[in-house]
Coordinates of C-alpha atoms in Angstrom, one line a residue:
M352 CA 66.8 100.8 -32.3
S353 CA 63.6 99.9 -34.1
N354 CA 62.7 98.0 -37.2
Q355 CA 60.3 100.1 -39.3
R356 CA 59.1 98.3 -42.5
G357 CA 62.3 96.4 -42.8
R358 CA 64.6 99.3 -42.1
V359 CA 66.8 99.7 -39.0
V360 CA 66.5 103.3 -37.7
N361 CA 67.9 105.1 -34.8
V362 CA 65.4 106.0 -32.1
T363 CA 65.6 109.8 -31.6
A364 CA 63.6 112.3 -29.7
A365 CA 59.9 111.4 -29.4
D366 CA 58.8 114.6 -31.2
Q367 CA 60.6 113.4 -34.3
L368 CA 58.6 110.2 -34.5
P369 CA 55.3 110.0 -36.5
V370 CA 51.9 110.2 -35.0
V371 CA 50.2 106.8 -35.8
V372 CA 46.6 107.1 -36.9
I373 CA 44.6 103.8 -36.7
G374 CA 42.0 103.7 -39.5
A375 CA 41.7 105.3 -42.9
G376 CA 38.0 106.2 -42.6
P377 CA 36.6 109.8 -42.7
V378 CA 37.9 110.8 -39.2
G379 CA 41.3 109.0 -39.5
L380 CA 42.1 110.6 -42.8
A381 CA 41.0 114.0 -41.4
A382 CA 43.4 113.5 -38.5
A383 CA 46.2 112.8 -41.0
A384 CA 45.3 115.9 -42.9
H385 CA 45.4 118.0 -39.8
L386 CA 48.8 116.6 -38.9
V387 CA 50.2 117.4 -42.3
D388 CA 48.8 120.9 -42.1
R389 CA 50.7 121.4 -38.9
G390 CA 53.9 120.0 -40.3
L391 CA 53.8 116.8 -38.3
E392 CA 54.6 113.4 -39.6
A393 CA 51.6 111.0 -39.9
L394 CA 51.4 107.3 -40.5
V395 CA 47.9 105.9 -41.1
L396 CA 47.3 102.2 -40.7
E397 CA 44.3 100.8 -42.4
A398 CA 43.2 97.1 -41.9
G399 CA 41.2 97.1 -45.1
A400 CA 42.4 96.9 -48.7
Q401 CA 41.2 100.4 -49.5
A402 CA 40.8 103.7 -47.7
G403 CA 37.3 104.0 -46.3
A404 CA 37.0 100.2 -46.2
A405 CA 34.1 100.2 -43.7
V406 CA 32.2 103.0 -45.6
R407 CA 32.5 100.9 -48.7
E408 CA 30.6 98.1 -47.0
W409 CA 27.5 100.2 -47.0
S410 CA 28.1 101.9 -50.3
H411 CA 24.4 101.6 -51.3
V412 CA 23.3 103.7 -48.4
R413 CA 22.5 107.4 -48.9
L414 CA 23.4 109.6 -45.9
F415 CA 21.2 112.0 -44.0
S416 CA 24.2 114.4 -44.2
A417 CA 24.7 116.6 -47.3
W418 CA 28.2 116.8 -48.9
G419 CA 28.8 120.1 -47.1
E420 CA 28.6 118.3 -43.8
V421 CA 30.9 115.3 -44.5
I422 CA 34.0 117.1 -45.8
D423 CA 36.6 118.2 -43.3
P424 CA 37.8 121.8 -44.1
V425 CA 41.5 121.2 -43.6
S426 CA 41.3 118.0 -45.7
E427 CA 39.6 120.1 -48.4
K428 CA 42.5 122.6 -48.3
L429 CA 44.9 119.7 -48.7
L430 CA 42.9 118.3 -51.7
A431 CA 42.6 121.7 -53.6
P432 CA 46.1 121.8 -55.1
A433 CA 45.6 118.3 -56.6
G434 CA 42.7 119.7 -58.7
W435 CA 40.0 118.1 -56.6
V436 CA 36.5 119.4 -57.2
K437 CA 34.2 119.6 -54.3
P438 CA 30.7 118.0 -54.9
D439 CA 27.6 120.1 -54.6
A440 CA 27.4 120.9 -50.9
D441 CA 23.6 120.6 -50.9
T442 CA 23.3 117.1 -52.4
Y443 CA 23.4 113.8 -50.5
P444 CA 26.1 111.2 -51.1
T445 CA 25.8 107.5 -50.7
G446 CA 28.5 105.7 -48.8
G447 CA 30.0 104.7 -52.2
D448 CA 30.0 108.3 -53.3
W449 CA 31.7 109.4 -50.1
A450 CA 34.4 106.9 -50.5
A451 CA 35.0 107.4 -54.2
A452 CA 34.7 111.2 -54.5
Y453 CA 36.3 112.2 -51.2
L454 CA 38.0 109.5 -49.1
Q455 CA 40.0 107.9 -51.9
P456 CA 41.2 111.2 -53.3
L457 CA 42.2 112.3 -49.8
A458 CA 44.1 109.0 -49.3
D459 CA 45.8 109.5 -52.6
V460 CA 47.0 113.0 -51.7
L461 CA 48.4 111.6 -48.4
G462 CA 50.3 109.0 -50.4
D463 CA 52.6 106.7 -48.7
R464 CA 51.5 108.1 -45.3
V465 CA 48.6 105.6 -45.7
R466 CA 49.4 101.9 -45.4
L467 CA 46.7 99.4 -46.4
D468 CA 46.2 95.8 -45.3
A469 CA 47.9 96.9 -42.1
R470 CA 46.1 95.7 -39.0
V471 CA 47.1 97.0 -35.6
T472 CA 47.4 94.1 -33.2
G473 CA 48.7 95.9 -30.2
V474 CA 49.8 99.3 -28.7
S475 CA 51.9 99.9 -25.7
R476 CA 54.8 102.0 -24.3
T477 CA 58.2 100.9 -25.4
G478 CA 59.6 98.5 -22.7
R479 CA 56.7 99.2 -20.4
D480 CA 53.6 97.0 -20.0
R481 CA 50.4 98.3 -18.4
V482 CA 51.8 97.8 -14.8
V483 CA 55.1 99.6 -15.0
D484 CA 55.2 103.2 -13.8
A485 CA 59.0 104.0 -14.0
D486 CA 59.6 106.6 -16.7
R487 CA 56.5 105.6 -18.5
D488 CA 55.6 109.0 -19.8
K489 CA 59.1 109.3 -21.3
Q490 CA 58.8 106.3 -23.5
P491 CA 57.4 106.4 -27.1
F492 CA 54.5 104.3 -28.1
T493 CA 55.2 101.0 -29.8
V494 CA 52.6 99.8 -32.3
H495 CA 52.5 96.2 -33.6
I496 CA 51.2 95.7 -37.1
Q497 CA 50.3 92.6 -39.1
Y498 CA 50.1 93.0 -42.9
G499 CA 47.8 91.1 -45.2
D500 CA 50.7 88.9 -46.4
G501 CA 51.4 87.8 -42.8
R502 CA 54.4 90.0 -42.2
E503 CA 54.7 91.6 -38.8
E504 CA 56.3 94.9 -37.9
R505 CA 56.8 97.2 -34.9
V506 CA 56.8 101.0 -35.3
L507 CA 57.4 103.7 -32.7
A508 CA 55.1 106.7 -32.4
R509 CA 55.1 110.0 -30.4
A510 CA 51.2 109.7 -30.1
V511 CA 48.5 107.4 -31.2
V512 CA 45.1 108.5 -32.6
D513 CA 42.7 105.6 -32.8
A514 CA 40.0 106.2 -35.4
S515 CA 39.3 102.6 -36.1
G516 CA 35.5 102.9 -35.5
T517 CA 33.1 100.2 -34.3
W518 CA 31.9 98.8 -37.6
S519 CA 33.8 95.5 -37.2
A520 CA 32.2 94.8 -33.8
P521 CA 28.4 94.6 -34.0
S522 CA 26.5 93.8 -30.8
P523 CA 25.0 90.2 -30.6
A524 CA 21.4 89.1 -30.4
G525 CA 21.6 88.1 -26.7
G526 CA 19.6 90.3 -24.4
D527 CA 22.4 90.2 -21.9
G528 CA 24.9 91.6 -24.3
L529 CA 26.5 88.2 -25.0
P530 CA 25.8 86.0 -28.0
A531 CA 22.6 84.0 -27.5
L532 CA 23.0 80.3 -27.1
G533 CA 23.2 78.9 -30.6
E534 CA 23.9 82.3 -32.2
R535 CA 27.4 81.4 -33.3
A536 CA 26.3 78.0 -34.6
A537 CA 23.6 79.6 -36.8
A538 CA 26.0 82.3 -38.1
E539 CA 25.3 81.4 -41.8
R540 CA 21.6 82.5 -41.3
I541 CA 22.3 85.6 -39.3
S542 CA 23.3 89.1 -40.6
Y543 CA 24.4 92.1 -38.5
R544 CA 23.9 94.6 -41.3
V545 CA 20.8 96.0 -43.1
P546 CA 20.8 94.0 -46.3
D547 CA 21.1 95.6 -49.7
L548 CA 18.0 94.2 -51.3
K549 CA 19.0 95.7 -54.7
D550 CA 21.7 93.0 -54.8
P551 CA 20.1 90.0 -56.6
A552 CA 21.8 87.4 -54.4
V553 CA 20.8 89.2 -51.2
R554 CA 17.3 89.8 -52.5
T555 CA 16.9 86.1 -53.2
R556 CA 18.0 85.3 -49.6
Y557 CA 15.1 87.2 -48.1
A558 CA 12.4 87.1 -50.8
G559 CA 9.3 85.0 -49.9
R560 CA 10.8 84.2 -46.5
R561 CA 10.2 85.2 -42.9
T562 CA 13.0 87.2 -41.3
A563 CA 13.4 88.1 -37.6
V564 CA 14.6 91.7 -37.2
I565 CA 16.1 92.4 -33.7
G566 CA 16.6 96.0 -32.7
S567 CA 14.7 99.3 -32.2
G568 CA 16.8 101.9 -33.8
A569 CA 17.1 103.5 -37.2
S570 CA 18.7 100.5 -38.8
A571 CA 15.9 98.2 -37.6
F572 CA 13.4 100.7 -38.9
T573 CA 15.1 100.6 -42.3
A574 CA 15.3 96.9 -42.4
L575 CA 11.6 96.6 -41.7
A576 CA 10.8 99.2 -44.4
S577 CA 13.0 97.4 -46.9
L578 CA 11.5 94.0 -46.3
A579 CA 8.0 95.6 -46.6
A580 CA 9.0 97.1 -49.9
L581 CA 10.3 93.7 -51.0
A582 CA 7.0 92.1 -50.0
K583 CA 5.1 94.5 -52.2
S584 CA 7.2 93.7 -55.3
R585 CA 6.5 91.1 -57.9
D586 CA 9.3 88.8 -56.8
G587 CA 8.7 89.3 -53.0
A588 CA 5.3 87.7 -52.4
D589 CA 5.0 86.2 -48.9
T590 CA 8.0 88.1 -47.6
R591 CA 7.3 88.8 -43.9
A592 CA 9.2 90.0 -40.8
T593 CA 9.0 89.4 -37.1
W594 CA 10.2 92.5 -35.4
I595 CA 11.7 91.8 -32.0
L596 CA 11.9 94.6 -29.4
R597 CA 13.4 94.3 -25.9
R598 CA 11.0 96.9 -24.6
S599 CA 7.3 97.5 -25.1
I600 CA 5.9 99.7 -27.8
S601 CA 5.1 103.2 -26.6
G602 CA 4.5 106.6 -28.1
R603 CA 8.3 107.0 -28.4
T604 CA 9.0 103.7 -30.2
F605 CA 8.6 105.1 -33.7
G606 CA 10.3 108.5 -32.9
G607 CA 8.6 111.8 -33.6
G608 CA 7.1 110.9 -36.9
S609 CA 5.9 113.8 -39.0
A610 CA 6.6 116.1 -36.0
D611 CA 10.2 115.1 -35.7
Q612 CA 12.5 118.1 -36.1
L613 CA 14.8 115.7 -38.1
P614 CA 12.4 114.7 -41.0
A615 CA 14.4 111.8 -42.3
R616 CA 14.7 110.3 -38.8
G617 CA 10.9 110.7 -38.3
A618 CA 10.3 109.0 -41.7
L619 CA 12.3 106.0 -40.6
G620 CA 10.0 105.5 -37.6
L621 CA 6.9 106.0 -39.8
A622 CA 8.2 103.4 -42.2
A623 CA 8.6 100.9 -39.5
K624 CA 5.1 101.7 -38.2
A625 CA 3.7 101.3 -41.7
A626 CA 5.3 97.9 -42.1
V627 CA 3.5 96.7 -38.9
D628 CA 0.2 98.4 -39.6
E629 CA 0.1 97.0 -43.1
G630 CA 0.8 93.4 -41.9
Y631 CA 4.2 93.0 -43.4
A632 CA 5.8 92.7 -39.9
D633 CA 4.6 91.3 -36.6
A634 CA 5.9 93.1 -33.5
V635 CA 7.0 91.1 -30.5
T636 CA 7.7 93.2 -27.4
G637 CA 9.5 92.6 -24.2
F638 CA 11.5 89.8 -25.9
R639 CA 15.1 89.4 -24.7
T640 CA 16.7 86.7 -26.8
D641 CA 18.3 83.9 -24.8
A642 CA 18.8 81.2 -27.5
I643 CA 18.5 80.5 -31.2
E644 CA 17.6 76.9 -31.9
R645 CA 17.4 74.9 -35.1
D646 CA 14.1 73.6 -36.3
G647 CA 15.1 71.7 -39.5
E648 CA 16.2 74.4 -42.0
R649 CA 14.7 77.2 -39.9
L650 CA 15.5 79.0 -36.7
V651 CA 13.5 79.4 -33.5
L652 CA 14.2 82.3 -31.1
V653 CA 13.7 81.7 -27.4
A654 CA 13.4 84.5 -24.9
E655 CA 14.7 84.7 -21.3
D656 CA 11.2 84.2 -20.0
G657 CA 10.8 80.9 -22.1
R658 CA 8.7 82.3 -24.9
R659 CA 9.3 80.6 -28.3
L660 CA 8.6 82.4 -31.5
D661 CA 7.4 80.7 -34.7
P662 CA 10.3 79.5 -36.9
V663 CA 12.0 82.0 -39.2
D664 CA 14.3 81.6 -42.2
E665 CA 16.7 84.4 -41.5
V666 CA 17.7 86.7 -38.6
I667 CA 18.9 90.3 -38.9
V668 CA 20.5 91.5 -35.6
L669 CA 20.7 95.3 -35.4
T670 CA 21.4 96.0 -31.7
G671 CA 24.2 98.5 -32.2
F672 CA 28.0 98.4 -32.2
R673 CA 30.8 98.4 -29.6
P674 CA 34.5 99.3 -29.6
D675 CA 37.2 96.8 -30.1
L676 CA 39.6 97.5 -27.2
T677 CA 41.6 94.3 -27.2
F678 CA 44.6 95.7 -29.0
L679 CA 44.7 98.6 -26.5
G680 CA 44.9 96.4 -23.5
E681 CA 48.4 97.5 -22.4
L682 CA 47.4 101.2 -22.3
R683 CA 45.9 103.0 -19.3
L684 CA 42.5 104.2 -20.6
G685 CA 39.9 106.0 -18.6
L686 CA 36.6 104.7 -19.9
D687 CA 33.1 105.0 -18.6
E688 CA 31.9 101.7 -17.2
R689 CA 28.7 101.7 -19.2
L690 CA 29.4 103.3 -22.6
Q691 CA 33.1 102.4 -22.9
A692 CA 33.7 106.0 -23.9
P693 CA 36.2 108.5 -22.3
V694 CA 34.9 109.3 -18.8
E695 CA 34.6 113.1 -19.5
L696 CA 32.8 112.5 -22.8
A697 CA 30.3 109.9 -21.6
P698 CA 27.8 112.2 -19.9
L699 CA 27.7 114.3 -23.0
I700 CA 26.7 111.4 -25.3
D701 CA 24.7 109.2 -23.0
P702 CA 21.9 107.9 -25.2
N703 CA 19.5 107.9 -22.2
Q704 CA 19.8 111.6 -22.2
H705 CA 21.0 112.7 -25.7
S706 CA 20.3 112.3 -29.4
C707 CA 22.6 113.4 -32.2
G708 CA 20.9 116.8 -32.1
T709 CA 21.8 117.5 -28.5
V710 CA 25.5 116.4 -28.3
H711 CA 27.7 119.4 -28.0
P712 CA 31.0 119.7 -29.9
H713 CA 34.0 118.6 -27.8
G714 CA 37.7 118.1 -28.0
V715 CA 40.9 116.9 -26.4
K716 CA 39.8 117.8 -22.8
E717 CA 36.8 115.4 -23.0
L718 CA 38.8 112.8 -24.8
A719 CA 41.7 112.6 -22.3
H720 CA 42.9 109.4 -20.8
P721 CA 45.4 108.6 -17.9
E722 CA 47.8 107.5 -20.6
E723 CA 48.8 110.8 -22.2
G724 CA 49.3 110.8 -25.9
V725 CA 46.7 108.2 -26.8
H726 CA 43.4 109.5 -28.2
L727 CA 40.2 107.6 -29.2
V728 CA 38.3 109.7 -31.8
G729 CA 35.4 109.3 -34.1
M730 CA 32.9 106.4 -33.6
K731 CA 35.5 104.7 -31.4
S732 CA 35.4 107.5 -28.9
Y733 CA 31.6 107.1 -28.5
G734 CA 31.9 103.5 -27.3
R735 CA 28.4 102.0 -27.4
A736 CA 26.6 105.3 -27.8
P737 CA 25.0 105.6 -31.3
S738 CA 24.8 109.4 -31.8
F739 CA 28.1 110.2 -33.6
L740 CA 28.4 112.5 -36.6
A741 CA 31.2 113.3 -38.9
L742 CA 31.3 117.1 -38.1
T743 CA 31.9 116.2 -34.5
G744 CA 34.6 113.8 -35.4
Y745 CA 36.4 116.5 -37.5
E746 CA 36.3 118.9 -34.6
Q747 CA 37.7 116.1 -32.3
V748 CA 40.7 115.6 -34.5
R749 CA 41.3 119.4 -35.0
S750 CA 41.5 119.7 -31.2
V751 CA 43.6 116.6 -30.7
V752 CA 46.1 117.4 -33.3
A753 CA 46.4 121.0 -32.0
A754 CA 47.2 119.5 -28.6
I755 CA 49.8 117.1 -30.1
A756 CA 51.4 120.1 -31.8
G757 CA 51.6 121.9 -28.4
D758 CA 48.9 124.5 -29.3
R759 CA 46.8 124.2 -26.2
E760 CA 44.9 127.4 -26.8
S761 CA 43.6 126.1 -30.1
A762 CA 43.1 122.6 -28.7
E763 CA 40.8 123.9 -25.9
R764 CA 38.8 126.2 -28.2
V765 CA 35.6 124.9 -29.7
E766 CA 35.4 125.9 -33.4
L767 CA 32.4 124.0 -34.5
V768 CA 28.9 125.5 -34.3
L769 CA 26.0 123.1 -35.2
P770 CA 22.6 124.1 -36.5
E771 CA 20.0 124.4 -33.8
T772 CA 18.2 121.3 -35.0
G773 CA 21.4 119.3 -34.7
V774 CA 23.2 117.4 -37.4
C775 CA 22.3 113.8 -37.3
G776 CA 24.5 111.0 -38.6
G777 CA 23.2 108.0 -40.3
A778 CA 21.3 107.1 -43.4
G779 CA 17.9 107.8 -44.9
L780 CA 15.3 105.9 -46.9
F781 CA 15.3 108.4 -49.7
D782 CA 17.0 107.4 -52.9
Q783 CA 17.8 110.3 -55.2
P784 CA 17.0 113.6 -53.3
T785 CA 16.2 116.5 -55.6
D786 CA 14.7 119.1 -53.3
T787 CA 16.6 120.3 -50.2
S788 CA 14.3 123.1 -49.3
T789 CA 11.9 121.1 -47.1
G790 CA 14.2 119.6 -44.5
G791 CA 14.8 120.6 -40.9
G792 CA 18.3 121.9 -41.6
G793 CA 21.7 120.4 -41.4
C794 CA 22.2 116.9 -42.7
C795 CA 18.7 115.8 -41.8
A796 CA 17.0 117.7 -44.6
T797 CA 15.1 115.3 -46.9
P798 CA 12.9 115.6 -50.0
A799 CA 9.2 116.3 -49.7
A800 CA 8.5 113.3 -51.9
L801 CA 9.8 110.8 -49.4
Q802 CA 7.7 107.6 -49.5
I803 CA 7.1 105.5 -46.5
G804 CA 8.3 101.9 -46.8
V805 CA 10.3 102.2 -50.0
G806 CA 13.7 103.4 -51.0
S807 CA 17.3 102.3 -50.6
P808 CA 18.3 100.4 -47.5
A809 CA 20.1 102.2 -44.7
A810 CA 22.7 101.2 -42.2
P811 CA 24.6 103.0 -39.5
G812 CA 26.6 105.5 -41.5
G813 CA 28.7 107.2 -38.9
C814 CA 28.2 110.4 -40.7

């Protein structure tokens, strides 16, 4: 017997139980659409108050990807009978556009298959903790849920698809991967997101002040460009940044610049370089943060080698994201020791070897774990690697759902072909793109009128 949302039901054959999907973001909702398309029961559990809750947190960001590259084909087929009109495939949505014009309508069509304010707190095998072998593979999964009003529930599942992403677990400032000493105590002065400087309250927080930006990726580039643009504005005089890099500056620090085959990515690097060259940001290299200390109302960053920087007013930490694996602790996962990605997938996405343009499509084979029936997909599957894109996530769930349905031939077939230049997830500096003829193809096309150092802020879009 199992209590499901207050009802007592008989436990029947595992194949009559729903497939639980964790997360109602782009990939989670796509997984549900594929399950429905194959006649399988889906139950989507979303911790947030709305579908696409994480995407909505960077609603001001415009994606590198055009609409044609962030819509799952099977989801589109599900939406069509409801009268949904597909946006212009060659235009670029913001995160807010993506949520409002696609994710929310898809969640609406899925109806009561999607539960909101439903946080998954644990997943295991019924009656079997991580240690027990006996009849383990014959037991359904048990999923523990806590709702926003405090209620708790346990549901059974034939399979679990974890598409909860990594947005809720940003990496800390500490150079050793742990929070720097004093980082938690200074939390009110530290942000782990690129700020939306169009928001008056946020703009006031950074205007006329010095901000430390820790990180060397696209998000750090965008933060530097945004702060430089603020410094040039009438209300932003004396705005300055201290850019903290754990490595030295080399020819590769700013990416490929104007020669980058992904123009928007190259523009981000050029924007960061312009912020430094024009004096709006001071670069500090080889600095691995060990402590964040108070100096009156300001903060002082201290490196592992003892160096102390001049005081700053705010700190923006943009050192990547990591998967939350705590609620999966009773499952037997096969994860790479470095990336925390499935062991077969890790070599394909290793950021030391690959960018978003060189990651090949993959499916259930590369996503497999010792615990059969559990699948990490989307950003969650990439662990700490930053090169994820929506099209790859949609191919993942197509393959995974085919395997759950018993269609191994389809599950093991790759159906996604990417442009030769790759399709790069993330967000750009451009604001209202009007010309898609000058880009490098795929989602990375960008207007010729792109201006360095200005535009809307960007954050990891997972697109």
